[in-house]
Amino acid sequence: MSSILKQSKKIIMAKTKWVVDPTHSELGFKIKHLMISNVSGALKNFEAEAEMDEADFSSAQINLTAAMASITTNNEQRDGHLLTSDFFEVEKYPELRFTSTKIEKVDDDTFSLYGELTLKGVTKPVKLNVEYNGVTKDPWGGERAGFLVTGKINRSEWGVNFNGVLETGGVVLSEEVRINSEIQLVKQAVSVAA
């Protein structure tokens, strides 16, 4: 009897899709240069979406793709060098991809985001910190959510090894790359699955 009741009950789950607003978002990073200062950069062309249970960002499945040729550090010569085999080998590996695997809610405004980052043909797990900045209505009747995403990765784990040694014994570029991204998502249609 209980199995019949279980079969007769259908759980209806509403899924909400959110997509990134690239004009109000930035995929940013910083890397230490000459061990004394940081160089900042960003990936300008990217797409991202999140699909989740109606109002629960901790249930989100997140996918992001970025064009590596869109990398910019506000220096044309350096940006050209980043496209070569010394760094990202963009002709061979044109995209960066991130796919979430788990989100843990730390508190009302903070999440730990786990996922797989694919860069230069290498896929490795990463953990990022997400600060939730809230949801608001925009002037056009839409709904938007804002997030600050931070974290650190070791670039050599993805085969980005170019460097040089300084007279003082340090290196030109640190291995650690700090991620600092502002993400604004726009709510799309809600779908209901039986």
PDB file of C-alpha atoms in Angstrom:
ATOM      1  CA  MET A   1       0.000   0.000   0.000  1.00  0.00           C
ATOM      2  CA  SER A   2       2.774   2.469   0.911  1.00  0.00           C
ATOM      3  CA  SER A   3       4.529   1.830  -2.413  1.00  0.00           C
ATOM      4  CA  ILE A   4       1.298   2.716  -4.244  1.00  0.00           C
ATOM      5  CA  LEU A   5       1.056   5.969  -2.270  1.00  0.00           C
ATOM      6  CA  LYS A   6       4.656   6.780  -3.059  1.00  0.00           C
ATOM      7  CA  GLN A   7       4.097   6.174  -6.756  1.00  0.00           C
ATOM      8  CA  SER A   8       0.921   8.246  -6.819  1.00  0.00           C
ATOM      9  CA  LYS A   9       2.606  11.286  -5.251  1.00  0.00           C
ATOM     10  CA  LYS A  10       4.533  13.418  -7.678  1.00  0.00           C
ATOM     11  CA  ILE A  11       6.993  15.912  -6.386  1.00  0.00           C
ATOM     12  CA  ILE A  12       6.854  19.106  -8.394  1.00  0.00           C
ATOM     13  CA  MET A  13      10.108  21.035  -8.394  1.00  0.00           C
ATOM     14  CA  ALA A  14      10.343  24.520  -9.836  1.00  0.00           C
ATOM     15  CA  LYS A  15      13.669  25.291 -11.479  1.00  0.00           C
ATOM     16  CA  THR A  16      14.858  28.818 -12.115  1.00  0.00           C
ATOM     17  CA  LYS A  17      17.466  29.714 -14.701  1.00  0.00           C
ATOM     18  CA  TRP A  18      19.691  32.774 -14.307  1.00  0.00           C
ATOM     19  CA  VAL A  19      22.127  34.041 -16.934  1.00  0.00           C
ATOM     20  CA  VAL A  20      25.064  36.395 -16.541  1.00  0.00           C
ATOM     21  CA  ASP A  21      24.772  40.037 -17.562  1.00  0.00           C
ATOM     22  CA  PRO A  22      28.257  40.504 -19.086  1.00  0.00           C
ATOM     23  CA  THR A  23      27.953  44.308 -19.166  1.00  0.00           C
ATOM     24  CA  HIS A  24      27.633  44.356 -15.367  1.00  0.00           C
ATOM     25  CA  SER A  25      29.988  41.475 -14.559  1.00  0.00           C
ATOM     26  CA  GLU A  26      33.746  40.973 -14.609  1.00  0.00           C
ATOM     27  CA  LEU A  27      35.939  37.860 -14.524  1.00  0.00           C
ATOM     28  CA  GLY A  28      38.962  39.385 -12.839  1.00  0.00           C
ATOM     29  CA  PHE A  29      42.299  38.093 -11.590  1.00  0.00           C
ATOM     30  CA  LYS A  30      45.558  39.353 -10.062  1.00  0.00           C
ATOM     31  CA  ILE A  31      49.064  37.940 -10.087  1.00  0.00           C
ATOM     32  CA  LYS A  32      52.106  39.195  -8.215  1.00  0.00           C
ATOM     33  CA  HIS A  33      54.786  40.693 -10.498  1.00  0.00           C
ATOM     34  CA  LEU A  34      58.469  40.934  -9.438  1.00  0.00           C
ATOM     35  CA  MET A  35      57.283  39.931  -5.949  1.00  0.00           C
ATOM     36  CA  ILE A  36      56.429  43.561  -5.102  1.00  0.00           C
ATOM     37  CA  SER A  37      53.176  44.479  -6.870  1.00  0.00           C
ATOM     38  CA  ASN A  38      50.185  42.975  -8.644  1.00  0.00           C
ATOM     39  CA  VAL A  39      49.131  42.948 -12.274  1.00  0.00           C
ATOM     40  CA  SER A  40      45.349  42.851 -12.747  1.00  0.00           C
ATOM     41  CA  GLY A  41      43.537  41.354 -15.678  1.00  0.00           C
ATOM     42  CA  ALA A  42      40.178  40.078 -16.853  1.00  0.00           C
ATOM     43  CA  LEU A  43      38.500  37.845 -19.397  1.00  0.00           C
ATOM     44  CA  LYS A  44      36.120  40.097 -21.348  1.00  0.00           C
ATOM     45  CA  ASN A  45      34.062  37.557 -23.340  1.00  0.00           C
ATOM     46  CA  PHE A  46      32.259  34.975 -21.252  1.00  0.00           C
ATOM     47  CA  GLU A  47      28.894  33.304 -20.712  1.00  0.00           C
ATOM     48  CA  ALA A  48      27.511  31.820 -17.523  1.00  0.00           C
ATOM     49  CA  GLU A  49      24.261  30.378 -16.321  1.00  0.00           C
ATOM     50  CA  ALA A  50      22.907  28.964 -13.091  1.00  0.00           C
ATOM     51  CA  GLU A  51      19.929  26.668 -12.710  1.00  0.00           C
ATOM     52  CA  MET A  52      18.526  26.070  -9.261  1.00  0.00           C
ATOM     53  CA  ASP A  53      15.518  25.250  -7.153  1.00  0.00           C
ATOM     54  CA  GLU A  54      13.205  28.256  -7.144  1.00  0.00           C
ATOM     55  CA  ALA A  55      14.777  30.493  -4.482  1.00  0.00           C
ATOM     56  CA  ASP A  56      17.784  28.531  -3.274  1.00  0.00           C
ATOM     57  CA  PHE A  57      21.175  29.557  -4.663  1.00  0.00           C
ATOM     58  CA  SER A  58      22.839  26.750  -2.682  1.00  0.00           C
ATOM     59  CA  SER A  59      21.141  24.264  -5.052  1.00  0.00           C
ATOM     60  CA  ALA A  60      22.531  25.936  -8.202  1.00  0.00           C
ATOM     61  CA  GLN A  61      24.232  24.123 -11.048  1.00  0.00           C
ATOM     62  CA  ILE A  62      26.631  26.674 -12.541  1.00  0.00           C
ATOM     63  CA  ASN A  63      28.345  26.571 -15.939  1.00  0.00           C
ATOM     64  CA  LEU A  64      30.734  29.213 -17.225  1.00  0.00           C
ATOM     65  CA  THR A  65      32.689  29.452 -20.482  1.00  0.00           C
ATOM     66  CA  ALA A  66      35.194  32.213 -21.303  1.00  0.00           C
ATOM     67  CA  ALA A  67      37.128  32.975 -24.495  1.00  0.00           C
ATOM     68  CA  MET A  68      40.837  33.008 -23.623  1.00  0.00           C
ATOM     69  CA  ALA A  69      41.555  35.330 -26.575  1.00  0.00           C
ATOM     70  CA  SER A  70      39.588  38.014 -24.696  1.00  0.00           C
ATOM     71  CA  ILE A  71      42.168  38.220 -21.897  1.00  0.00           C
ATOM     72  CA  THR A  72      43.257  41.756 -21.112  1.00  0.00           C
ATOM     73  CA  THR A  73      45.767  43.246 -18.684  1.00  0.00           C
ATOM     74  CA  ASN A  74      45.654  46.775 -20.154  1.00  0.00           C
ATOM     75  CA  ASN A  75      48.928  46.178 -21.997  1.00  0.00           C
ATOM     76  CA  GLU A  76      48.722  45.050 -25.632  1.00  0.00           C
ATOM     77  CA  GLN A  77      52.219  43.526 -25.767  1.00  0.00           C
ATOM     78  CA  ARG A  78      51.713  41.534 -22.548  1.00  0.00           C
ATOM     79  CA  ASP A  79      48.241  40.424 -23.671  1.00  0.00           C
ATOM     80  CA  GLY A  80      49.720  39.128 -26.937  1.00  0.00           C
ATOM     81  CA  HIS A  81      52.342  37.171 -24.974  1.00  0.00           C
ATOM     82  CA  LEU A  82      49.613  35.589 -22.809  1.00  0.00           C
ATOM     83  CA  LEU A  83      48.028  34.109 -25.945  1.00  0.00           C
ATOM     84  CA  THR A  84      51.192  32.173 -26.874  1.00  0.00           C
ATOM     85  CA  SER A  85      52.441  28.745 -25.802  1.00  0.00           C
ATOM     86  CA  ASP A  86      54.417  30.424 -22.982  1.00  0.00           C
ATOM     87  CA  PHE A  87      51.089  30.895 -21.225  1.00  0.00           C
ATOM     88  CA  PHE A  88      47.639  29.872 -22.488  1.00  0.00           C
ATOM     89  CA  GLU A  89      48.237  28.526 -26.040  1.00  0.00           C
ATOM     90  CA  VAL A  90      44.959  30.061 -27.147  1.00  0.00           C
ATOM     91  CA  GLU A  91      44.963  28.616 -30.677  1.00  0.00           C
ATOM     92  CA  LYS A  92      45.034  25.109 -29.209  1.00  0.00           C
ATOM     93  CA  TYR A  93      42.988  25.821 -26.045  1.00  0.00           C
ATOM     94  CA  PRO A  94      40.538  28.634 -26.864  1.00  0.00           C
ATOM     95  CA  GLU A  95      38.242  28.294 -23.823  1.00  0.00           C
ATOM     96  CA  LEU A  96      38.269  28.291 -20.063  1.00  0.00           C
ATOM     97  CA  ARG A  97      35.392  26.300 -18.550  1.00  0.00           C
ATOM     98  CA  PHE A  98      34.002  26.025 -15.033  1.00  0.00           C
ATOM     99  CA  THR A  99      31.311  23.557 -13.932  1.00  0.00           C
ATOM    100  CA  SER A 100      30.099  23.495 -10.345  1.00  0.00           C
ATOM    101  CA  THR A 101      30.017  20.235  -8.415  1.00  0.00           C
ATOM    102  CA  LYS A 102      28.744  21.420  -5.010  1.00  0.00           C
ATOM    103  CA  ILE A 103      27.744  24.579  -3.145  1.00  0.00           C
ATOM    104  CA  GLU A 104      27.862  24.794   0.637  1.00  0.00           C
ATOM    105  CA  LYS A 105      26.048  27.564   2.473  1.00  0.00           C
ATOM    106  CA  VAL A 106      28.342  29.091   5.108  1.00  0.00           C
ATOM    107  CA  ASP A 107      25.794  31.687   6.298  1.00  0.00           C
ATOM    108  CA  ASP A 108      22.999  33.799   4.779  1.00  0.00           C
ATOM    109  CA  ASP A 109      25.413  35.763   2.569  1.00  0.00           C
ATOM    110  CA  THR A 110      28.375  33.416   2.081  1.00  0.00           C
ATOM    111  CA  PHE A 111      28.842  30.198   0.124  1.00  0.00           C
ATOM    112  CA  SER A 112      31.705  27.838  -0.701  1.00  0.00           C
ATOM    113  CA  LEU A 113      31.563  26.968  -4.402  1.00  0.00           C
ATOM    114  CA  TYR A 114      33.265  23.758  -5.540  1.00  0.00           C
ATOM    115  CA  GLY A 115      33.770  22.870  -9.160  1.00  0.00           C
ATOM    116  CA  GLU A 116      35.951  21.699 -12.016  1.00  0.00           C
ATOM    117  CA  LEU A 117      38.073  24.318 -13.788  1.00  0.00           C
ATOM    118  CA  THR A 118      39.339  23.442 -17.264  1.00  0.00           C
ATOM    119  CA  LEU A 119      42.204  25.585 -18.520  1.00  0.00           C
ATOM    120  CA  LYS A 120      44.781  24.768 -21.174  1.00  0.00           C
ATOM    121  CA  GLY A 121      43.330  21.272 -21.583  1.00  0.00           C
ATOM    122  CA  VAL A 122      43.691  20.423 -17.872  1.00  0.00           C
ATOM    123  CA  THR A 123      40.712  19.913 -15.549  1.00  0.00           C
ATOM    124  CA  LYS A 124      41.243  20.277 -11.795  1.00  0.00           C
ATOM    125  CA  PRO A 125      38.968  20.795  -8.792  1.00  0.00           C
ATOM    126  CA  VAL A 126      38.766  24.284  -7.291  1.00  0.00           C
ATOM    127  CA  LYS A 127      37.076  25.873  -4.288  1.00  0.00           C
ATOM    128  CA  LEU A 128      35.871  29.473  -4.535  1.00  0.00           C
ATOM    129  CA  ASN A 129      34.331  31.830  -1.999  1.00  0.00           C
ATOM    130  CA  VAL A 130      31.041  33.486  -2.944  1.00  0.00           C
ATOM    131  CA  GLU A 131      29.601  36.545  -1.249  1.00  0.00           C
ATOM    132  CA  TYR A 132      25.894  36.966  -2.009  1.00  0.00           C
ATOM    133  CA  ASN A 133      25.000  40.650  -2.425  1.00  0.00           C
ATOM    134  CA  GLY A 134      21.241  40.175  -2.720  1.00  0.00           C
ATOM    135  CA  VAL A 135      18.445  40.221  -5.291  1.00  0.00           C
ATOM    136  CA  THR A 136      16.716  43.315  -6.658  1.00  0.00           C
ATOM    137  CA  LYS A 137      14.243  44.356  -9.322  1.00  0.00           C
ATOM    138  CA  ASP A 138      15.711  46.292 -12.235  1.00  0.00           C
ATOM    139  CA  PRO A 139      13.991  49.284 -13.926  1.00  0.00           C
ATOM    140  CA  TRP A 140      12.717  47.011 -16.747  1.00  0.00           C
ATOM    141  CA  GLY A 141      10.786  44.635 -14.469  1.00  0.00           C
ATOM    142  CA  GLY A 142      13.458  41.950 -14.334  1.00  0.00           C
ATOM    143  CA  GLU A 143      15.078  40.370 -11.307  1.00  0.00           C
ATOM    144  CA  ARG A 144      18.845  40.416 -10.730  1.00  0.00           C
ATOM    145  CA  ALA A 145      21.218  38.823  -8.231  1.00  0.00           C
ATOM    146  CA  GLY A 146      24.748  39.981  -7.420  1.00  0.00           C
ATOM    147  CA  PHE A 147      27.767  38.006  -6.241  1.00  0.00           C
ATOM    148  CA  LEU A 148      31.439  38.568  -5.450  1.00  0.00           C
ATOM    149  CA  VAL A 149      33.528  35.475  -6.267  1.00  0.00           C
ATOM    150  CA  THR A 150      37.054  35.179  -4.869  1.00  0.00           C
ATOM    151  CA  GLY A 151      39.637  32.455  -4.575  1.00  0.00           C
ATOM    152  CA  LYS A 152      43.180  31.350  -5.346  1.00  0.00           C
ATOM    153  CA  ILE A 153      44.607  28.859  -7.797  1.00  0.00           C
ATOM    154  CA  ASN A 154      48.141  27.707  -8.559  1.00  0.00           C
ATOM    155  CA  ARG A 155      48.655  28.350 -12.289  1.00  0.00           C
ATOM    156  CA  SER A 156      51.310  25.629 -12.670  1.00  0.00           C
ATOM    157  CA  GLU A 157      48.663  22.981 -11.883  1.00  0.00           C
ATOM    158  CA  TRP A 158      47.110  23.890 -15.250  1.00  0.00           C
ATOM    159  CA  GLY A 159      50.433  23.872 -17.116  1.00  0.00           C
ATOM    160  CA  VAL A 160      50.925  27.653 -17.112  1.00  0.00           C
ATOM    161  CA  ASN A 161      54.591  27.620 -16.096  1.00  0.00           C
ATOM    162  CA  PHE A 162      56.340  30.560 -17.789  1.00  0.00           C
ATOM    163  CA  ASN A 163      58.607  32.464 -15.404  1.00  0.00           C
ATOM    164  CA  GLY A 164      61.992  34.054 -14.915  1.00  0.00           C
ATOM    165  CA  VAL A 165      64.400  34.330 -11.980  1.00  0.00           C
ATOM    166  CA  LEU A 166      65.362  37.694 -10.508  1.00  0.00           C
ATOM    167  CA  GLU A 167      68.883  38.683  -9.373  1.00  0.00           C
ATOM    168  CA  THR A 168      67.545  38.773  -5.835  1.00  0.00           C
ATOM    169  CA  GLY A 169      66.474  35.131  -6.080  1.00  0.00           C
ATOM    170  CA  GLY A 170      62.762  35.765  -6.479  1.00  0.00           C
ATOM    171  CA  VAL A 171      60.704  35.107  -9.579  1.00  0.00           C
ATOM    172  CA  VAL A 172      59.068  37.411 -12.123  1.00  0.00           C
ATOM    173  CA  LEU A 173      55.570  35.952 -11.610  1.00  0.00           C
ATOM    174  CA  SER A 174      54.062  34.208  -8.607  1.00  0.00           C
ATOM    175  CA  GLU A 175      52.499  30.772  -8.997  1.00  0.00           C
ATOM    176  CA  GLU A 176      49.402  31.966  -7.148  1.00  0.00           C
ATOM    177  CA  VAL A 177      46.656  33.680  -9.125  1.00  0.00           C
ATOM    178  CA  ARG A 178      43.951  35.442  -7.118  1.00  0.00           C
ATOM    179  CA  ILE A 179      40.451  35.425  -8.571  1.00  0.00           C
ATOM    180  CA  ASN A 180      38.285  38.464  -7.907  1.00  0.00           C
ATOM    181  CA  SER A 181      35.080  38.502  -9.968  1.00  0.00           C
ATOM    182  CA  GLU A 182      31.854  40.487  -9.810  1.00  0.00           C
ATOM    183  CA  ILE A 183      28.900  38.555 -11.213  1.00  0.00           C
ATOM    184  CA  GLN A 184      25.400  39.867 -11.911  1.00  0.00           C
ATOM    185  CA  LEU A 185      22.777  37.312 -12.921  1.00  0.00           C
ATOM    186  CA  VAL A 186      19.432  37.998 -14.598  1.00  0.00           C
ATOM    187  CA  LYS A 187      16.485  35.737 -13.792  1.00  0.00           C
ATOM    188  CA  GLN A 188      14.960  33.896 -16.734  1.00  0.00           C
ATOM    189  CA  ALA A 189      11.739  31.877 -16.990  1.00  0.00           C
ATOM    190  CA  VAL A 190      10.818  29.379 -14.279  1.00  0.00           C
ATOM    191  CA  SER A 191      10.237  25.820 -15.456  1.00  0.00           C
ATOM    192  CA  VAL A 192       8.335  23.144 -13.535  1.00  0.00           C
ATOM    193  CA  ALA A 193       9.344  19.498 -13.753  1.00  0.00           C
ATOM    194  CA  ALA A 194       7.077  16.706 -12.507  1.00  0.00           C
TER     195      ALA A 194
END
